XYZ file of C-alpha atoms in Angstrom:
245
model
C -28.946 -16.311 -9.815
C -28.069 -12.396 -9.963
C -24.715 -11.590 -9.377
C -23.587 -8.208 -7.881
C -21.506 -6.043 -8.842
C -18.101 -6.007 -7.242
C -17.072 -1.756 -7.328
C -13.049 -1.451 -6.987
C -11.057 1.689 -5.876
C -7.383 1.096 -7.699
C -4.626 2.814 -6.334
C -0.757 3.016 -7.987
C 1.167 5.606 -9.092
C 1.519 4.548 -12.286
C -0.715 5.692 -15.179
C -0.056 3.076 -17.471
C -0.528 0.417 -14.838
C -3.961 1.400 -13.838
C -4.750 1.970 -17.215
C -4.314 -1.660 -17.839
C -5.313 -2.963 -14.360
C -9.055 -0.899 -15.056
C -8.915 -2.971 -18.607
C -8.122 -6.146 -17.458
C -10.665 -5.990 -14.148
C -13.877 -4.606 -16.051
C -13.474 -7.445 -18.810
C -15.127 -9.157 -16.112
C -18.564 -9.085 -15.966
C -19.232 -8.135 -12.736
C -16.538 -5.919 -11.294
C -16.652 -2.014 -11.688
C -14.053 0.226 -11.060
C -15.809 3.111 -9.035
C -12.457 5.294 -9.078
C -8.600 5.553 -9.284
C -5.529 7.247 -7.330
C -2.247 8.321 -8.045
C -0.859 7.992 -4.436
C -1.795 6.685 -1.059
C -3.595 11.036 0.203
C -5.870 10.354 -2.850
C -6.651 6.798 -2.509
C -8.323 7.580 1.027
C -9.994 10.323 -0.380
C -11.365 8.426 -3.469
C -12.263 5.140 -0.917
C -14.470 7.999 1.223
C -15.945 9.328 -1.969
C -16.561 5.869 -3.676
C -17.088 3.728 -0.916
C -15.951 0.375 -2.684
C -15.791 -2.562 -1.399
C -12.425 -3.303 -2.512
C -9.373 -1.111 -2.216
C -6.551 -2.715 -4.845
C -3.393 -0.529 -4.215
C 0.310 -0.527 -4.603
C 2.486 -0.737 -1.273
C 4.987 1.873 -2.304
C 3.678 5.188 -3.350
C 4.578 9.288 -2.884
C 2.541 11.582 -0.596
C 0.600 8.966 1.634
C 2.288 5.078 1.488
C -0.112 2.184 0.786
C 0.432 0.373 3.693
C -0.845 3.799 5.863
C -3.508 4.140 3.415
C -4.774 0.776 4.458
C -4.055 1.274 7.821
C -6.447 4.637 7.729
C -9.239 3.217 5.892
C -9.732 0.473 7.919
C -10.357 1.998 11.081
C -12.953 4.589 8.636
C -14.377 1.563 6.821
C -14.340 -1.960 8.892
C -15.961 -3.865 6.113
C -13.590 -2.420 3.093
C -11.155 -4.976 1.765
C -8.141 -4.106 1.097
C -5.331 -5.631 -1.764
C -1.621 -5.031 -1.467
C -0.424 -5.188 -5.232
C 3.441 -4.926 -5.345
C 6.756 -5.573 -6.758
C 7.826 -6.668 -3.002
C 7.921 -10.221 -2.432
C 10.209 -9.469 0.833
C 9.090 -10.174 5.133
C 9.534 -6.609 5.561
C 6.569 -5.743 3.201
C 4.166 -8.405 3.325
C 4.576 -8.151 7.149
C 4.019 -4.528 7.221
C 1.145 -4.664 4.811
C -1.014 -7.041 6.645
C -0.130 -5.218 9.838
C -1.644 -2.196 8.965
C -4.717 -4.107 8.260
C -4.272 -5.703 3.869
C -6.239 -8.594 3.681
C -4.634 -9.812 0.549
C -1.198 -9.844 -0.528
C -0.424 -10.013 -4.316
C 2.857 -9.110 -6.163
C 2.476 -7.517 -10.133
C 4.421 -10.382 -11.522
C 1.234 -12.866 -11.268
C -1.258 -12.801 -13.534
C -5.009 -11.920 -13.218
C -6.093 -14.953 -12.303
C -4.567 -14.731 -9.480
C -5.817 -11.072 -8.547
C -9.307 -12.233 -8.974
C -9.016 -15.455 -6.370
C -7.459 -12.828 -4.377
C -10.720 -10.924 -4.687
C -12.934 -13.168 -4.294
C -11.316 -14.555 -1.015
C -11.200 -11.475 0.528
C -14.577 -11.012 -0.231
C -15.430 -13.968 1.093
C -13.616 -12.925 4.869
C -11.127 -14.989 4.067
C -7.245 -13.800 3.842
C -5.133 -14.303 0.790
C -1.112 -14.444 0.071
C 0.201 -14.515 -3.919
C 1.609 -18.267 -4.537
C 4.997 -16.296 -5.275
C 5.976 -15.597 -1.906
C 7.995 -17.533 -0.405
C 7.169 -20.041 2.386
C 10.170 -18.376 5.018
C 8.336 -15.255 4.371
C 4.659 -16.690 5.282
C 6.492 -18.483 8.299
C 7.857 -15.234 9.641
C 4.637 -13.173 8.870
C 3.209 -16.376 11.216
C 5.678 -16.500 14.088
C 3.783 -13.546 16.176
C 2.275 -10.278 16.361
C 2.978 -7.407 13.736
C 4.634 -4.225 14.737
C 4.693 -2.334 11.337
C 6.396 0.451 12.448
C 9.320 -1.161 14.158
C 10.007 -3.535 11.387
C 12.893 -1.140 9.642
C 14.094 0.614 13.281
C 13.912 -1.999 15.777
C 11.599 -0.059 18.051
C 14.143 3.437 17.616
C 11.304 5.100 16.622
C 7.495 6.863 17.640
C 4.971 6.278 14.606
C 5.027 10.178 14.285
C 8.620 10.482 13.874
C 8.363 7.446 11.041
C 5.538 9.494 9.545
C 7.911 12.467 9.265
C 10.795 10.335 8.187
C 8.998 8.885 5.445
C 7.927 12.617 4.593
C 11.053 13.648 4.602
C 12.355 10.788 2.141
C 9.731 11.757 -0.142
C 10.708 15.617 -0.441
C 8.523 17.536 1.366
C 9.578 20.713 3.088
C 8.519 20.966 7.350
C 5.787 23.305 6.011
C 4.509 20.738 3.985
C 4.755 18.080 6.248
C 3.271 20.345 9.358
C 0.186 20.535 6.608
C 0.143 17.024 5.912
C 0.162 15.540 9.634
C -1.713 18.482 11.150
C 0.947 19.935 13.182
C 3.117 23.303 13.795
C 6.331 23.783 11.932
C 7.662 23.664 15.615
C 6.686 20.414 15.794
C 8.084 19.112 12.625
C 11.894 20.607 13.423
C 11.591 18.562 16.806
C 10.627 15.257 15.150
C 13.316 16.210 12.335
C 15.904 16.843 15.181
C 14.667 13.906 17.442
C 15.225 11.788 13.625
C 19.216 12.669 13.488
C 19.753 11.913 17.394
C 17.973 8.548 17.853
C 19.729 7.486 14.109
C 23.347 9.496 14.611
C 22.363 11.520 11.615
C 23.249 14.774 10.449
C 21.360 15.783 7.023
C 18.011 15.714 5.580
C 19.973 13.391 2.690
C 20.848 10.905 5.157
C 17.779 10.526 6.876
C 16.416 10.059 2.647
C 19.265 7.335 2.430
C 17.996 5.599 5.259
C 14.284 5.661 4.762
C 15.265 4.362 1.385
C 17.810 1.696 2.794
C 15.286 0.333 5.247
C 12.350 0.215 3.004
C 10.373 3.114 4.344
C 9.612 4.536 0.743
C 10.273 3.476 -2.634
C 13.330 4.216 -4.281
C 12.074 5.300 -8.064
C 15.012 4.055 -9.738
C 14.812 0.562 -8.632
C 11.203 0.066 -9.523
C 10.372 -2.196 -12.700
C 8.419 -0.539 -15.447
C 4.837 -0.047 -15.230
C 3.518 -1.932 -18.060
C 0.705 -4.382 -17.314
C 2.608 -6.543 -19.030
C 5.974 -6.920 -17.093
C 2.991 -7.839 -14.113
C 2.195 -11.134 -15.665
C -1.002 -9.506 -15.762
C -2.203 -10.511 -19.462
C -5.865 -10.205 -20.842
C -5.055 -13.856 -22.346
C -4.828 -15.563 -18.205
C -8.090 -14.092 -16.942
C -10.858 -16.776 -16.136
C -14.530 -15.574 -15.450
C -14.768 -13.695 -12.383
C -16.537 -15.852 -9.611
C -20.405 -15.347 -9.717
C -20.836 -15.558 -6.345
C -18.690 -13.496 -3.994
């Protein structure tokens, strides 16, 4: 029977990572990668360009996050599935991931194997959780209903002003940010000021600290190394991509 083809969208900020992660997917027979991104603004462009039907991406990335990525695409593209790949095996990510809408969860350390069943089940409507996570982590994600953006400030905060916040974290100037979220300037210094009161702040550097304290963006120096390799991901550990999915 005639398989088809499987077209992937993978999204990491990594070069070297997707370098390997394009490798290691199209040694299967039936899988094309249709495109790539360097951060979560390009991934949604590339998914509206490409229109895959499976969205691989990192959780933790500059510009636009994964986990918004996701959260945007699926409310363009219903039927797109989407795959958190990630270094974070913690509640706070996996919950926040499948919040926003991920309907697999895998972390780098696994190997291929394991990316493929995650494709395949997601294909199949199914969801899917990497064997590494723990079992308190998939009993939390199970003990109610998913509030993404309340999972690092405990409800503090609008989703606007944890957009800005996270823009803020990763460098961008109110200009840039008005740009990015389609807003005045105006608008941006009240979300910045409405930031420092709710959190008794006083500095853009300590709103940074404590995006990157609670998980709201990715501290760069704490991230492992992008080699395909330190992800357990290994040529030698793929098995045949299923035929029918």
């Amino acid at each position: 029977m005639k398989t088809r083809t499987v077209r992937i969208v993978i999204a990491d900020d990594h070069t070297i990572l997707r370098d390997g992660l394009r490798a290691l997917l199209e040694s299967q027979p039936d899988v094309e990668v249709v495109g790539e991104a360097a951060n979560g603004r390009d991934a949604i462009r590339v998914v509206n360009e490409r229109q895959p039907d499976v969205l691989v991406t990192d959780v933790t990335m500059p510009l636009t996050n994964g986990t918004d990525a996701i959260r945007i695409l699926k409310k363009r593209h219903p039927h797109l599935k989407c795959v958190a790949l990630t270094i974070h095996g913690t509640e706070r990510y996996v919950r926040a991931a499948l919040g926003c809408g991920a309907d697999a969860y895998v972390l780098k350390e696994d190997s291929i194997t394991e990316l493929l069943h995650a494709i395949r089940h997601v294909l199949q409507g199914k969801k899917f959780l990497s064997t590494g996570i723990s079992t308190a982590v998939v009993a939390g994600y199970l003990d109610g209903p998913l509030q993404p953006q309340n999972l690092a400030f405990n409800g503090k905060l609008t989703h606007r002003e944890c957009e800005t916040l996270k823009l803020i974290a990763e460098g961008l100037k109110n200009k840039q940010i008005a740009a990015h979220l389609c807003v005045s300037v105006k608008t941006v210094e009240k979300h910045r000021a409405n930031l420092m009161r709710k959190l008794d702040l006083h500095s853009g550097p300590a709103l940074t600290a404590y995006a990157f304290e609670n998980g709201l963006v990715a501290n760069q120096a704490f991230r492992r190394s992008a080699d395909p390799s330190s992800m357990g991901m290994r040529a030698t550990t793929t098995a045949p991509f299923p035929g029918e999915l």
